Short mmCIF file of C-alpha atoms in Angstrom, two decimals:
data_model
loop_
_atom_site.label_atom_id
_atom_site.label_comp_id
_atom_site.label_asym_id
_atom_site.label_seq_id
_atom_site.Cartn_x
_atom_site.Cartn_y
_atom_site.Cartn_z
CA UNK A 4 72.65 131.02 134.19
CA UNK A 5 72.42 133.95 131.67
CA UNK A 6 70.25 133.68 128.83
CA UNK A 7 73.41 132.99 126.60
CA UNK A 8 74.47 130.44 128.81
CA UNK A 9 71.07 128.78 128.36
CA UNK A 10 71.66 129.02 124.39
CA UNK A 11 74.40 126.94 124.19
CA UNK A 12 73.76 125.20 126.75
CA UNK A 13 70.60 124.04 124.30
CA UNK A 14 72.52 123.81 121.27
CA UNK A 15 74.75 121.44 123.11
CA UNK A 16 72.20 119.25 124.07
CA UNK A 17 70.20 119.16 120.91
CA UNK A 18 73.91 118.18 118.88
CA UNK A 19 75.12 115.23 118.53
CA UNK A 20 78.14 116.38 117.33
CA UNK A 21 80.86 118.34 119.38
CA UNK A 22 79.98 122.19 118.31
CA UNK A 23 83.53 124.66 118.49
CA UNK A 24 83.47 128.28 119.48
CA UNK A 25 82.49 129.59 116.33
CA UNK A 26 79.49 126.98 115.08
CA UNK A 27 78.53 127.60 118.77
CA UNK A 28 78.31 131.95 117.75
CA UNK A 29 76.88 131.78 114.42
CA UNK A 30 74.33 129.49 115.09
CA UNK A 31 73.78 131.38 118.86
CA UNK A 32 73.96 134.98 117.00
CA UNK A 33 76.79 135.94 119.81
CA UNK A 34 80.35 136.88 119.50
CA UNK A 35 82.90 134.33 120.04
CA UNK A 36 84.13 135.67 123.65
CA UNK A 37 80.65 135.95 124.88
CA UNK A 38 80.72 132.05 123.63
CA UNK A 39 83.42 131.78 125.75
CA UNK A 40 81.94 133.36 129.07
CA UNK A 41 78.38 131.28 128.31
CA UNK A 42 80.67 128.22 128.22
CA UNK A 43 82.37 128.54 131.60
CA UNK A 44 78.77 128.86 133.25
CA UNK A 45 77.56 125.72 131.58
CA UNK A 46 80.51 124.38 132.62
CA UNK A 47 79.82 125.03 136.05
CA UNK A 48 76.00 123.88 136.35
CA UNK A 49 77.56 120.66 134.42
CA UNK A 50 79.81 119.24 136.62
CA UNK A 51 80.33 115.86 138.02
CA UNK A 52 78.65 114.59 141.15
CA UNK A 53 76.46 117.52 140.62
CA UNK A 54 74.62 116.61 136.79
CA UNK A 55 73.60 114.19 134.62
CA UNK A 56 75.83 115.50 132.24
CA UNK A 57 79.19 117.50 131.81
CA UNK A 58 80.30 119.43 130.00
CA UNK A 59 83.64 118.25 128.12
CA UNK A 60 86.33 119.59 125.18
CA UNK A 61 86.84 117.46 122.78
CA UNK A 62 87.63 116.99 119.28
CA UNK A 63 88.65 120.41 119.06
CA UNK A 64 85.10 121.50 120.20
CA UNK A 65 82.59 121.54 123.28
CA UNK A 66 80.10 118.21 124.26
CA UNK A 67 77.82 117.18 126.14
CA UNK A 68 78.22 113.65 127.50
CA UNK A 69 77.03 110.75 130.77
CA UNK A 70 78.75 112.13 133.89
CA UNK A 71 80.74 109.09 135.22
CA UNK A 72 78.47 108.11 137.71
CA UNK A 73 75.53 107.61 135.01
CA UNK A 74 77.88 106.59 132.09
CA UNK A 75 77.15 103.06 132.79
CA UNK A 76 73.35 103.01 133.27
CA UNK A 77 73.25 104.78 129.76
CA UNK A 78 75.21 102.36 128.25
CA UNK A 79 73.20 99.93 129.31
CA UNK A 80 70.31 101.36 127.59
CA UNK A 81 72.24 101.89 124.41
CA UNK A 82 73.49 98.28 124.45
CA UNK A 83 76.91 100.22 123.41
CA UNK A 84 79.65 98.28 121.25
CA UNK A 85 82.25 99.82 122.51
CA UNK A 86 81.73 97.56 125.78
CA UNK A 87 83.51 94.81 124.14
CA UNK A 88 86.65 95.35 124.37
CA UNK A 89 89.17 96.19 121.48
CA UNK A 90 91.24 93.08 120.06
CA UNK A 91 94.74 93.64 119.81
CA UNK A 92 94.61 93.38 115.84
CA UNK A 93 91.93 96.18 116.32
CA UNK A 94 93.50 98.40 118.51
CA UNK A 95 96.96 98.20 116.31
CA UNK A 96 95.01 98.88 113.40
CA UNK A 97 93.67 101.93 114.38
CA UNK A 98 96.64 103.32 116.18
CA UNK A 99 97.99 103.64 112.20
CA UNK A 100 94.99 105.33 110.98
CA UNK A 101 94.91 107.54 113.97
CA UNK A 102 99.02 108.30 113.14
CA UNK A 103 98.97 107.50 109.38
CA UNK A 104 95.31 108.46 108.11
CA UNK A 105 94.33 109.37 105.83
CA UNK A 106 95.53 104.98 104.73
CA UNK A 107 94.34 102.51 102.88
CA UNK A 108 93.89 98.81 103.45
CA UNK A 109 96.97 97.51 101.73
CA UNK A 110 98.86 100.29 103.36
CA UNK A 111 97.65 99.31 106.67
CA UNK A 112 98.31 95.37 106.29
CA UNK A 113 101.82 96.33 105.07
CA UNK A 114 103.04 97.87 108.27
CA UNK A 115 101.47 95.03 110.31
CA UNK A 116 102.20 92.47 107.94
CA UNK A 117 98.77 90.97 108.16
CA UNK A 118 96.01 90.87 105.88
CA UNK A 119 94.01 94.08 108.07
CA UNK A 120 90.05 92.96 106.53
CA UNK A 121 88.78 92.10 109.76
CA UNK A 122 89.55 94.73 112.17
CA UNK A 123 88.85 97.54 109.57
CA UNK A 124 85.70 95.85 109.09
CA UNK A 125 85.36 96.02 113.16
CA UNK A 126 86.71 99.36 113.50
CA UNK A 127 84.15 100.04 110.99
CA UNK A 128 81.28 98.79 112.54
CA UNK A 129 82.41 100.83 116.09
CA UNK A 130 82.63 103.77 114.10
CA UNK A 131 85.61 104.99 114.80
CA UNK A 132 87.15 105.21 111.62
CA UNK A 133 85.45 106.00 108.36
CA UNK A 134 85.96 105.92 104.61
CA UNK A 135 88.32 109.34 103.40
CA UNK A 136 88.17 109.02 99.71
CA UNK A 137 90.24 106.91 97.73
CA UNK A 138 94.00 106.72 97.02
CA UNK A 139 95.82 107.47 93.97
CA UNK A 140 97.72 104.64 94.11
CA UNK A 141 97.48 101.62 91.44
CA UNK A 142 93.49 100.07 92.65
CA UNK A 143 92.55 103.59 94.06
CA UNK A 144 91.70 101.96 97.58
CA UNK A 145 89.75 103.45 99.91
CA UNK A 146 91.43 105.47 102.38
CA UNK A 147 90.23 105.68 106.15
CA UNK A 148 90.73 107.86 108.70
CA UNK A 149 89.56 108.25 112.61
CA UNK A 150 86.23 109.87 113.34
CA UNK A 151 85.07 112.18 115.77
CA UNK A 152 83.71 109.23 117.65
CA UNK A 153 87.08 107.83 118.39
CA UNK A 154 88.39 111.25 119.77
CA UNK A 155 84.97 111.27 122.00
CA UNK A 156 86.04 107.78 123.10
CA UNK A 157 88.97 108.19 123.65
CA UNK A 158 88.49 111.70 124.69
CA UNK A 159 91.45 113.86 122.55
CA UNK A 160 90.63 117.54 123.52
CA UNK A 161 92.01 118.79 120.44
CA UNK A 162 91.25 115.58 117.96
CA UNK A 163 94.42 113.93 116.33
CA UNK A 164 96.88 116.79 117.65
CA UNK A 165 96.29 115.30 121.32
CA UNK A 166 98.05 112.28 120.25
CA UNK A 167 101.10 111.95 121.86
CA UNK A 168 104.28 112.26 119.70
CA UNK A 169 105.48 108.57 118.55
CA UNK A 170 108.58 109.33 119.81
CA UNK A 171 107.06 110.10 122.85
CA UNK A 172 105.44 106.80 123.15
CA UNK A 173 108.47 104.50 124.83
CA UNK A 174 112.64 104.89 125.59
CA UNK A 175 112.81 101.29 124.12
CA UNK A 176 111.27 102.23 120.97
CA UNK A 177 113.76 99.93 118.89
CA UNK A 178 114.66 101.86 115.59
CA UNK A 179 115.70 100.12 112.32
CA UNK A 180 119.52 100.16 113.07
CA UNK A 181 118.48 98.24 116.54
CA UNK A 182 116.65 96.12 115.03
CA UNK A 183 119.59 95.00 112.41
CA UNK A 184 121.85 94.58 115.15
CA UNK A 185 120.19 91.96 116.64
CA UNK A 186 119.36 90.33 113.98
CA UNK A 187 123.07 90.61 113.05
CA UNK A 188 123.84 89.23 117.05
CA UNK A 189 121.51 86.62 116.16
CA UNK A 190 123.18 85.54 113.38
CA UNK A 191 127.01 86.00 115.86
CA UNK A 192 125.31 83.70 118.20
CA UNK A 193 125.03 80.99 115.55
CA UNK A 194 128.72 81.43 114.76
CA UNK A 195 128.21 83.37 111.45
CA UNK A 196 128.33 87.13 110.87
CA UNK A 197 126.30 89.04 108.46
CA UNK A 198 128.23 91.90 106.18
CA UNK A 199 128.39 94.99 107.39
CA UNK A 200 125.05 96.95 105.90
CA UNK A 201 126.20 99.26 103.18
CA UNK A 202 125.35 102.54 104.53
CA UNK A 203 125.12 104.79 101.47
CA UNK A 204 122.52 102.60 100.24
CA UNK A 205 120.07 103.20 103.35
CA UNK A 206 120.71 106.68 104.60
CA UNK A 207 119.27 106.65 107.99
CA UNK B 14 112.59 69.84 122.87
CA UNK B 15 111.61 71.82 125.49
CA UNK B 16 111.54 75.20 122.61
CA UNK B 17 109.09 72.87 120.49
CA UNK B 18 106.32 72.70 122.70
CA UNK B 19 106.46 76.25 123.87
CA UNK B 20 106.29 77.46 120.05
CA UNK B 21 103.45 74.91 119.32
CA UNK B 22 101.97 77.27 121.43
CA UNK B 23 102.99 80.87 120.49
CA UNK B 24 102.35 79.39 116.75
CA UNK B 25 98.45 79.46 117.50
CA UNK B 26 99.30 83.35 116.49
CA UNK B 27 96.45 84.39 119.56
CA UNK B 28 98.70 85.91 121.84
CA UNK B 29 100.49 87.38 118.79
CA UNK B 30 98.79 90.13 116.46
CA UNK B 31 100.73 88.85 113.41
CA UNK B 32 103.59 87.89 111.79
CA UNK B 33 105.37 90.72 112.54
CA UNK B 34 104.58 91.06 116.01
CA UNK B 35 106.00 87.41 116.37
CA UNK B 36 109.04 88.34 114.57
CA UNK B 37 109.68 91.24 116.93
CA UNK B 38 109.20 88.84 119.88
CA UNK B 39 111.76 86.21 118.27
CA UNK B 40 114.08 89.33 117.37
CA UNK B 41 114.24 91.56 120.55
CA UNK B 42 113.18 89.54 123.17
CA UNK B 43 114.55 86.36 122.98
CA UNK B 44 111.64 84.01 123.31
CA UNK B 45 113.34 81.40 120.85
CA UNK B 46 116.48 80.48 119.72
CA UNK B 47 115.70 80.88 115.90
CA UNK B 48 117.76 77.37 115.39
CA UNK B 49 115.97 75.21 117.74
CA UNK B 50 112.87 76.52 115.38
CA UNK B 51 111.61 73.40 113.90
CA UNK B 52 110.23 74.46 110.74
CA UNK B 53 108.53 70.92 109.67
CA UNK B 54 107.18 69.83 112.49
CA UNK B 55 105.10 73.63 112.62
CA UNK B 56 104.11 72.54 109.18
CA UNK B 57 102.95 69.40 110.09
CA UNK B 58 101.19 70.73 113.23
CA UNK B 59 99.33 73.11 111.10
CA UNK B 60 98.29 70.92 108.43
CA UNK B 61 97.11 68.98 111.11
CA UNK B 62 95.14 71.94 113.13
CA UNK B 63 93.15 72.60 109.62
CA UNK B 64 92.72 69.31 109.15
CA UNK B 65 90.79 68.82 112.65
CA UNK B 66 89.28 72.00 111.72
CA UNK B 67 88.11 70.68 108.51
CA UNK B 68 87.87 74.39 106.99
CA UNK B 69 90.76 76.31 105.48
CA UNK B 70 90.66 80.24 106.67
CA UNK B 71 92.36 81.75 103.97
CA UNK B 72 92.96 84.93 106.45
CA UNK B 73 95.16 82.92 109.49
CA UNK B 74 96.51 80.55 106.07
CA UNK B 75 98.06 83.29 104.12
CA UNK B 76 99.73 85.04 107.92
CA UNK B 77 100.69 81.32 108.36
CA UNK B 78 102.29 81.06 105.14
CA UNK B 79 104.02 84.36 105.83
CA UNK B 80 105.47 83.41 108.95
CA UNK B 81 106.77 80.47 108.03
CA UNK B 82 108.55 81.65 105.11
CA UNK B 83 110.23 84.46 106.95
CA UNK B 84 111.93 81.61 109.34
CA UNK B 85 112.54 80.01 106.97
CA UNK B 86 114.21 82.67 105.47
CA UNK B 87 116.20 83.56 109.00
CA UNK B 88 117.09 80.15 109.20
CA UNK B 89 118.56 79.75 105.82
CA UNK B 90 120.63 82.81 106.59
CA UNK B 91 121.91 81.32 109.94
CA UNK B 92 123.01 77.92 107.85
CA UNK B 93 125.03 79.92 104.86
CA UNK B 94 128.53 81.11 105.97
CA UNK B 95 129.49 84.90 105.30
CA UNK B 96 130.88 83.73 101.98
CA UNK B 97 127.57 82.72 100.76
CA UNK B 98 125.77 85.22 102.27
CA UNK B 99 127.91 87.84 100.46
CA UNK B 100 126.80 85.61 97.59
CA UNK B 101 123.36 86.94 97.97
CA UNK B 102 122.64 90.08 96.54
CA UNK B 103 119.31 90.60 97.84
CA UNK B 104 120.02 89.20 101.28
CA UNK B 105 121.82 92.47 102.17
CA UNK B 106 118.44 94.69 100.89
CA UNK B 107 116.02 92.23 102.46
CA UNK B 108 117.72 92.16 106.18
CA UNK B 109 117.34 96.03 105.74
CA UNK B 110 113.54 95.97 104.83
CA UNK B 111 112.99 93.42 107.01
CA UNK B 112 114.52 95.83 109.42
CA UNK B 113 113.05 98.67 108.71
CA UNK B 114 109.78 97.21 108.82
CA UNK B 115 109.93 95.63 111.99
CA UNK B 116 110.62 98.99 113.55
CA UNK B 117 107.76 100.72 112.43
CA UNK B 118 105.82 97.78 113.12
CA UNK B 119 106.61 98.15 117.04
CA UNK B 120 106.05 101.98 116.79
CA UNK B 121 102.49 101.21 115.20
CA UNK B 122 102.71 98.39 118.43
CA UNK B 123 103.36 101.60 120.99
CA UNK B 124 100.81 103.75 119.05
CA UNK B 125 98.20 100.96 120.00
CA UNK B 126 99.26 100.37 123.62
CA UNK B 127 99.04 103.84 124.06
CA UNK B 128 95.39 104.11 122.74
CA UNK B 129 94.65 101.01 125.31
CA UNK B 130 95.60 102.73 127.96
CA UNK B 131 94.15 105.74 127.34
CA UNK B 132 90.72 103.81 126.93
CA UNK B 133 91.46 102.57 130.52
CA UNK B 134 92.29 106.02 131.79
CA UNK B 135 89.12 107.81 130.06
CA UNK B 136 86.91 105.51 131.59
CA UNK B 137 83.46 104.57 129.65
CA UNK B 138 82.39 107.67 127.80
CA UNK B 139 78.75 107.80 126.68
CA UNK B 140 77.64 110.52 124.17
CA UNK B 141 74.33 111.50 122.12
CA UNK B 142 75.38 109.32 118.78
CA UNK B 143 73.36 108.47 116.07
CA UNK B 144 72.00 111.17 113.17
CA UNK B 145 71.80 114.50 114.02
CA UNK B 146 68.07 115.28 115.57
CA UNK B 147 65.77 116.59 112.40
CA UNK B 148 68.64 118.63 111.03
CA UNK B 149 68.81 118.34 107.08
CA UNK B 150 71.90 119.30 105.74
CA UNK B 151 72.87 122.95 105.13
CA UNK B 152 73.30 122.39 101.39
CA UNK B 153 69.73 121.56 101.47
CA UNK B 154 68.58 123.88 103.24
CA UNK B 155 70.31 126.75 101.17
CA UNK B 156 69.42 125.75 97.84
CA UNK B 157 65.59 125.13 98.82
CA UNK B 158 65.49 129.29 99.65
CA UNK B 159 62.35 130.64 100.97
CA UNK B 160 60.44 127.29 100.36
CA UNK B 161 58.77 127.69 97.53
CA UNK B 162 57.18 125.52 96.73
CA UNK B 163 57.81 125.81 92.43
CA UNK B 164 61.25 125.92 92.72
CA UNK B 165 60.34 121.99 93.84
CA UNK B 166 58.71 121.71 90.27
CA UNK B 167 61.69 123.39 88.85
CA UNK B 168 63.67 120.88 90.27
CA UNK B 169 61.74 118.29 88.87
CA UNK B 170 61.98 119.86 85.59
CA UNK B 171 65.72 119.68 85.45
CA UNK B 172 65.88 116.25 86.35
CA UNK B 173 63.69 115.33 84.00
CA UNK B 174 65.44 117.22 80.73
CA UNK B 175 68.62 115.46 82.43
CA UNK B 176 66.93 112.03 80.75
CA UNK B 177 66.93 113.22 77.87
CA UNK B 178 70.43 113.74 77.33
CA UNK B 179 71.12 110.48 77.40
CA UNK B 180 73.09 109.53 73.83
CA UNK B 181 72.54 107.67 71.77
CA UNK B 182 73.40 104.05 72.11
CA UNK B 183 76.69 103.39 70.07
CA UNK B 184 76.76 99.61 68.18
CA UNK B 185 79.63 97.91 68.27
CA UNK B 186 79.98 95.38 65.21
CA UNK B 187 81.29 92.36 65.19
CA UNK B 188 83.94 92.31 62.78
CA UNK B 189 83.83 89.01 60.31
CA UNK B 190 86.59 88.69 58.50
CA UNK B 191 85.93 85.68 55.63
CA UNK B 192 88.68 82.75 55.65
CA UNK B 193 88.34 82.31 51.82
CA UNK B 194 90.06 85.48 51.51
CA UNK B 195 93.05 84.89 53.68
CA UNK B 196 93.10 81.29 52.17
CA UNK B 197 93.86 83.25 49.03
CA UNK B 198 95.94 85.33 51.00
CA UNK B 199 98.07 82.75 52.05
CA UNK B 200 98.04 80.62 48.94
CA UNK B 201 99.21 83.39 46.84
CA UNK B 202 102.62 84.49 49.20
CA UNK B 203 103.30 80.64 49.24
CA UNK B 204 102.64 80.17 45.33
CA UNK B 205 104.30 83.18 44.14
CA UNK B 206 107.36 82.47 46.53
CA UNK B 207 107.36 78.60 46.41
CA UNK B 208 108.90 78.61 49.82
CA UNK B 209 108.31 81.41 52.30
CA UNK B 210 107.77 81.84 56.19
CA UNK B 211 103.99 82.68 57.84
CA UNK B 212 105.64 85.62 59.24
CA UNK B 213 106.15 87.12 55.64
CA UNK B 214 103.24 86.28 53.93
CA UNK B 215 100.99 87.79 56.98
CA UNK B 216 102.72 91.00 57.30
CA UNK B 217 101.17 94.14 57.25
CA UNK B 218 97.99 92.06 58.43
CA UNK B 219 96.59 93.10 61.69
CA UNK B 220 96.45 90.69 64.96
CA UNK B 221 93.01 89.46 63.74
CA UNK B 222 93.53 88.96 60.37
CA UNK B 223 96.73 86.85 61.31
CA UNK B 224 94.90 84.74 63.62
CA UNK B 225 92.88 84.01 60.78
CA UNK B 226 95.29 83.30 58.45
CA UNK B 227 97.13 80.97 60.75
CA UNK B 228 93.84 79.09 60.19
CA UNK B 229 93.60 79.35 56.83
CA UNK B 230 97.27 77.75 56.73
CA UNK B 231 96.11 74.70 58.96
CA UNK B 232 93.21 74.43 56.56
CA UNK B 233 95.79 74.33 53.19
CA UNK B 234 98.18 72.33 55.23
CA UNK B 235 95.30 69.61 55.68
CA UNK B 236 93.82 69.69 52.41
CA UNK B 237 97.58 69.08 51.28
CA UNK B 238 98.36 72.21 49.39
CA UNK B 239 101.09 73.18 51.67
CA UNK B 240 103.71 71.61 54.02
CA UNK B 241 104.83 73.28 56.81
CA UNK B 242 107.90 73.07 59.04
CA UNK B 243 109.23 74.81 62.25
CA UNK B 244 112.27 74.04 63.98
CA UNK B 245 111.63 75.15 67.32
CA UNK B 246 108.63 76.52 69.21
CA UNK B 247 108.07 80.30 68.29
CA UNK B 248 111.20 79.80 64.98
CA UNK B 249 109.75 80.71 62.04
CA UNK B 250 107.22 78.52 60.52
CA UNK B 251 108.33 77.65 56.67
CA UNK B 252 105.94 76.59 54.27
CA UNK B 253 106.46 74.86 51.22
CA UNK B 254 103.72 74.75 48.25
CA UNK B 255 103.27 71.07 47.40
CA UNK B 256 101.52 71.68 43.68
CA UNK B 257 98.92 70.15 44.66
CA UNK B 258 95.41 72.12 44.30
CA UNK B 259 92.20 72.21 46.11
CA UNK B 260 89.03 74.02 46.82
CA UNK B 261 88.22 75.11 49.85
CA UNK B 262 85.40 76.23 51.43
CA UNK B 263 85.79 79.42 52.53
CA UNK B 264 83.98 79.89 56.01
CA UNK B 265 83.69 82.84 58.05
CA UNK B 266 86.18 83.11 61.07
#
């Protein structure tokens, strides 16, 4: 490896934070496309089945983390959380901070329509979301948002913007006028019909 | 019923993440007919379940609670015909919301089965976590310059003049506002008048002061100087000199 190469390769290892192009240059004293060329040649010495650790993008920057083969042995030594598994509540709960964040409590309980203490709390703990300041709404309740930690786990190259699309997400995706149908065949079912809605009220 | 049993279960809310999430099972996939729902009977299971429980979470109450008054709600709907439900002005508005809400709800629900999967797909993913190694912050670092060692003491100094900005303490005093002088108050609108209502004689008094007077007319009332007389609660309250004169003691209120 050169002896830029070696540089970041250090300042990698000695962050725990993922480092991007330009932290990587000031801090290294290089230009950002000799950055660039150091990072493909710690890419190569880090690779799997060939190091301890690799090399990875993430969060819109460059880590080091356990190649696959060792991931578990470390976690082992860490005693990591993130073992246990998610709970449904928990996962649904962050997938609207991840999509809504910067939110608040209250906002988050009314789009699941359950009280949302406990797996904030949780998600807390796990660290992958964190407090983001406090809404101007009436209460000014704190706001949360992912962290970095939860792009690392989750590994999102480019943070938030390597979520998929919502819309991407599902064909069925039911949207509100769906929903009202069936709720209006329900109701047929039953031998009763609900009004039409009044669509200049509810613009789509 | 065969439905009963098989909500019993879904009722214990673990397989579902919620009211909601219930909802959109009732709603879109057709796990219950909605009329076969008995309503009472989930009550009384419930009531029962805390009961054997013998402690109330307040969490799984409240999403209870919830629940059960959205079926109920549904179920209401289903027994009205269209007349009635036309009768409802808010019925139209809350099917909307309700709506509404239960979409996002399942794109929230595709958000998070998304993220699930990805955790599956990423595999475990260990990382150096924690604090960053011996690295103090930047501000830090900037502001302490080339570490010398008095611009610690100047530091210190600042702080310390900081203490002694500290104002003064402000007294707040408790306002005493002597009854003998709304007695006379009082005694004088009802004398000079011979018949008038508490709302005149107090006016231009403020909230406190009208309090007090409302005592001081209690305190003539029972010592027999005046009569009083309201029609309704909140009319006006009339009062009547009687002729009659005592002496009070005036006391502060």
């Amino acid at each position: 490896m050169s002896a830029n190469a070696r540089i970041v390769e250090a300042l990698l290892f000695v962050s725990s934070e993922p480092l991007d192009e330009r932290a990587l240059a000031q801090a290294a004293g290089l230009s950002e496309p000799d950055i660039e060329e150091a990072l493909v040649q710690v890419g190569q010495r880090h690779t799997q089945g060939n190091s301890g650790v690799v090399l990875e993008r993430v969060a819109g920057g460059w880590a080091l983390r356990a190649a696959d083969d060792t991931a578990m042995a470390c976690a082992r030594l860490l005693d990591q959380l993130s073992q246990r598994p998610l709970s449904r509540a928990a996962l649904e709960t962050l997938a609207v901070v991840a999509y809504a964040g910067p939110v608040s409590r209250p906002e988050i309980a009314r789009i699941r329509g359950v009280a949302a203490d406990n797996p904030v709390q949780s998600l807390l703990e796990r660290g992958l979301i964190e407090e983001a300041g406090r809404s101007d709404r009436p209460g000014n309740p704190l706001l949360y948002r992912t962290t970095t930690r939860f792009d690392r786990v989750f590994g999102l190259e480019e943070g938030r913007h390597s979520l998929p699309l919502l819309d991407e997400l599902g064909d069925d995706l039911p949207d509100a006028a769906q929903v009202r149908d069936r709720l209006q065949a329900m109701a047929a079912t039953q031998g009763i019909a609900i009004h039409e809605p009044a669509a200049a009220d509810h613009p789509a | 019923m065969a439905t009963s049993s098989a909500l019993a279960l879904e009722l214990d809310l673990e397989p579902f993440a919620g009211p909601f999430d219930l909802l959109l099972a009732l709603v879109l996939r057709d796990v219950v007919d909605l009329g076969e729902v008995p309503v009472a009977d989930v009550c009384l299971r419930y009531l029962a379940q805390v009961e054997e429980e013998g402690e109330l979470d307040l969490e799984s109450a409240s999403e209870f609670l919830v629940l059960v008054a959205a079926l109920l709600e549904l179920k209401i709907r289903l027994l009205l015909t269209p007349d009635e439900v036309d009768d409802m002005p808010d019925a139209q508005e809350a099917a909307e919301e309700l709506a509404a809400r239960l979409a996002e709800y399942a794109r929230a629900q595709a958000a998070a089965a998304w993220l699930a999967e990805r955790l599956g797909e990423v595999g475990l993913r260990v990382f150096r976590s924690g604090p960053p190694a011996l690295r103090p912050p930047r501000l830090l670092l900037d502001d302490a310059g080339t570490g010398d060692p008095t611009a610690l003491a100047a530091a210190l100094r600042l702080v310390l003049t900081r203490t002694d900005e500290v104002s003064e303490p402000i007294h707040v005093l408790r306002r005493r506002i002597p009854l003998s002088r709304l007695l006379d108050h009082v005694r004088r609108a009802v004398r000079e008048a011979g018949d008038c209502t508490f709302e005149d004689a107090v006016k231009g008094l403020n909230r406190t002061e009208q309090a007090a007077a409302f005592w001081a007319m209690l305190d003539l009332i029972r010592g027999g100087e005046v009569t009083a007389e309201q029609d309704a609660p909140f009319a006006p309250i009339r009062m009547r000199a009687t002729g009659r004169q005592t002496v009070s003691i005036g006391v502060a209120a």
